[in-house]
Coordinates of C-alpha atoms in Angstrom, one line a residue:
M4 CA 12.8 3.5 24.0
S5 CA 10.8 6.3 23.8
P6 CA 6.8 6.6 23.3
A7 CA 5.4 5.8 19.7
S8 CA 4.3 8.6 17.6
A9 CA 1.4 8.6 15.4
A10 CA 0.9 11.0 12.3
G11 CA -1.4 11.1 9.1
T12 CA 0.3 11.0 5.7
S13 CA -1.6 11.5 2.8
L14 CA -0.1 10.5 -0.2
D15 CA -0.7 11.2 -3.8
M16 CA -0.1 7.7 -6.0
A17 CA 0.3 8.2 -9.7
C18 CA -1.6 5.3 -11.4
Q19 CA -1.6 3.7 -14.8
A20 CA -4.6 1.3 -15.9
S21 CA -3.5 -1.1 -18.6
P22 CA -6.4 -2.4 -20.4
P23 CA -6.1 -5.2 -22.6
I24 CA -7.5 -3.5 -26.0
G25 CA -6.6 0.2 -26.3
S26 CA -4.2 2.7 -24.7
A27 CA -3.1 2.8 -20.9
Q28 CA -4.9 5.4 -19.0
T29 CA -3.3 7.5 -16.1
F30 CA -4.9 8.9 -13.1
D31 CA -4.2 10.0 -9.7
L32 CA -5.3 7.9 -6.1
S33 CA -5.1 10.0 -3.0
A34 CA -4.4 7.6 -0.2
G35 CA -3.8 8.8 3.7
V36 CA -1.5 6.5 6.0
D37 CA -1.4 6.6 10.0
A38 CA 2.2 5.6 10.9
S39 CA 3.4 5.1 14.5
A40 CA 7.0 4.3 15.0
P41 CA 9.1 5.2 18.4
D42 CA 11.2 8.2 18.3
T43 CA 14.2 6.4 19.6
V44 CA 15.4 2.8 19.9
A45 CA 18.8 1.3 21.7
P46 CA 21.0 -0.2 19.1
G47 CA 19.8 -4.3 19.2
G48 CA 16.8 -3.4 20.6
S49 CA 13.0 -4.1 19.6
L50 CA 10.7 -1.9 18.0
S51 CA 7.4 -1.8 16.2
V52 CA 6.4 0.1 13.2
T53 CA 2.7 0.4 12.6
L54 CA 1.4 1.3 8.8
A55 CA -2.5 1.7 8.8
P56 CA -3.9 2.9 5.7
E57 CA -6.7 5.3 6.0
Q58 CA -10.2 5.0 4.4
M59 CA -10.1 5.2 0.6
T60 CA -13.2 4.6 -2.1
V61 CA -12.8 2.6 -5.2
P62 CA -13.4 5.4 -8.1
G63 CA -17.0 4.6 -9.8
S64 CA -15.2 5.9 -13.3
V65 CA -12.0 6.2 -14.7
S66 CA -11.5 8.3 -17.8
G67 CA -15.1 7.9 -18.7
Y68 CA -15.2 3.8 -18.1
T69 CA -17.3 2.5 -15.0
V70 CA -15.4 0.6 -12.3
K71 CA -17.5 -2.5 -11.4
S72 CA -14.7 -3.6 -8.7
I73 CA -11.0 -4.0 -7.8
K74 CA -9.5 -7.2 -6.8
N75 CA -6.0 -8.4 -6.1
I76 CA -5.0 -5.9 -4.3
T77 CA -1.2 -5.5 -3.3
L78 CA 0.5 -3.2 -0.9
K79 CA 4.2 -3.1 -0.4
A80 CA 6.7 -1.7 1.7
P81 CA 10.3 -2.1 1.9
V82 CA 12.0 -3.8 5.1
P83 CA 13.6 -0.7 6.8
T84 CA 17.3 -0.5 6.2
N85 CA 19.5 -0.6 9.5
A86 CA 17.1 -2.8 11.3
T87 CA 16.5 -7.0 10.8
L88 CA 12.7 -7.6 10.6
T89 CA 11.5 -10.2 12.9
G90 CA 7.9 -10.7 12.1
T91 CA 4.7 -9.0 10.5
R92 CA 1.2 -8.8 10.9
L93 CA -2.1 -7.6 9.8
T94 CA -4.9 -6.3 12.1
G95 CA -8.1 -4.7 11.4
G96 CA -9.5 -3.4 7.7
S97 CA -13.0 -3.1 6.7
G98 CA -15.5 -3.3 3.5
I99 CA -12.7 -5.5 1.9
G100 CA -14.2 -8.5 0.5
S101 CA -14.6 -11.6 1.5
G102 CA -11.3 -12.9 0.8
T103 CA -8.7 -13.1 3.7
P104 CA -5.8 -10.8 3.6
T105 CA -2.1 -12.1 4.1
V106 CA 1.4 -10.5 4.5
S107 CA 4.5 -12.0 3.1
V108 CA 7.8 -11.3 2.7
S109 CA 10.0 -11.3 -0.6
G110 CA 12.9 -9.4 -2.2
G111 CA 13.3 -7.1 0.5
E112 CA 9.9 -5.9 0.7
V113 CA 6.8 -6.6 2.7
I114 CA 3.8 -7.7 0.9
M115 CA -0.1 -7.2 1.9
S116 CA -2.1 -9.0 -0.2
V117 CA -6.1 -8.2 -0.4
P118 CA -8.0 -10.4 -2.4
G119 CA -11.2 -8.2 -2.6
P120 CA -13.4 -8.1 -4.5
I121 CA -14.5 -4.5 -3.6
G122 CA -17.1 -2.7 -5.7
G123 CA -16.8 0.3 -7.6
G124 CA -17.8 3.5 -5.5
R125 CA -17.4 1.5 -2.2
S126 CA -15.3 2.7 0.5
F127 CA -13.3 0.4 2.6
T128 CA -9.9 0.4 4.8
L129 CA -7.3 -1.7 4.1
P130 CA -5.4 -3.6 7.2
A131 CA -2.8 -1.9 9.1
L132 CA 0.3 -3.7 8.6
T133 CA 3.0 -4.1 11.7
M134 CA 6.7 -4.8 11.3
D135 CA 8.4 -6.2 14.3
L136 CA 12.1 -5.0 13.9
T137 CA 15.4 -5.0 16.0
A138 CA 17.4 -2.5 15.5
G139 CA 21.1 -2.2 14.1
T140 CA 24.0 -0.3 15.5
S141 CA 23.9 3.2 16.4
G142 CA 24.3 6.5 14.8
G143 CA 21.7 5.5 12.1
A144 CA 17.8 5.6 11.7
I145 CA 15.2 3.4 10.7
E146 CA 12.7 4.8 7.9
T147 CA 9.5 3.6 6.8
R148 CA 7.7 4.4 3.5
L149 CA 6.0 2.9 0.8
A150 CA 7.4 0.9 -2.0
G151 CA 7.3 2.1 -5.5
S152 CA 9.0 4.4 -7.9
S153 CA 7.2 4.4 -11.4
Y154 CA 4.5 2.2 -13.0
S155 CA 7.2 -0.8 -13.9
S156 CA 8.5 -0.5 -10.3
P157 CA 5.0 -0.3 -8.3
G158 CA 4.0 0.0 -4.6
L159 CA 0.2 -0.6 -5.1
T160 CA -1.4 -2.9 -7.6
F161 CA -4.6 -4.0 -8.1
T162 CA -6.8 -5.3 -11.1
A163 CA -10.3 -3.8 -11.9
G164 CA -13.2 -5.1 -13.6
V165 CA -14.6 -2.8 -16.1
P166 CA -18.0 -3.3 -18.1
I167 CA -17.2 -3.2 -22.3
L168 CA -20.0 -3.9 -24.2
F169 CA -21.6 -7.1 -22.8
V170 CA -18.1 -8.2 -20.9
T171 CA -16.7 -7.5 -17.6
V172 CA -12.4 -6.8 -18.5
S173 CA -9.8 -7.2 -16.3
V174 CA -7.9 -4.1 -16.1
P175 CA -4.4 -4.3 -14.4
T176 CA -3.4 -1.1 -12.9
S177 CA 0.1 0.0 -11.0
C178 CA 0.6 2.7 -8.5
Y179 CA 3.3 4.5 -7.0
P180 CA 3.7 7.1 -4.6
S181 CA 5.0 10.4 -6.4
P182 CA 6.6 11.8 -4.0
N183 CA 7.4 9.2 -1.7
P184 CA 7.6 10.6 1.9
V185 CA 8.9 9.0 4.8
L186 CA 6.2 7.6 6.9
T187 CA 8.4 7.3 10.0
S188 CA 11.4 7.7 11.4
T189 CA 13.1 6.2 14.3
T190 CA 16.5 7.0 15.7
I191 CA 19.1 4.5 16.8
G192 CA 21.1 5.5 19.6

């Protein structure tokens, strides 16, 4: 196995907020990910891939609406093809509220859940997600990326608290990377 490489990748997330009253609002969210994985791995060898989100800031407002906070954040990554997932773990993170982040696997996706809440206008860093993998047969590559291809199939979701008149309304928000670049690639061989 060769040494791990790390590179910061900037992601443009297309987002749609769906308030209970009124029309859906679309907006863009920029996010960065420092991803690391070995360049090569032997067939059947073990490797770890880490996706470390860079610092982000909760928007203070979207389309003229104040954002009080966000909560129930989920970030998904598909289990890479040409590999078997043997373990997951979260490390680090800051400014993510009082809830404890968790990681689970469902439907071929690794899902990070962060309860929050995180106040509007505040900066935060989601935990780094590490996937422990066993490589498949030679000749292929193990590629990682974030999940998501549309608002109805998102890779990032959260609920925004938006004050309207005298109440705070929960606004479900769905985002996906557009485009969705490969974050790491490890050659098996």
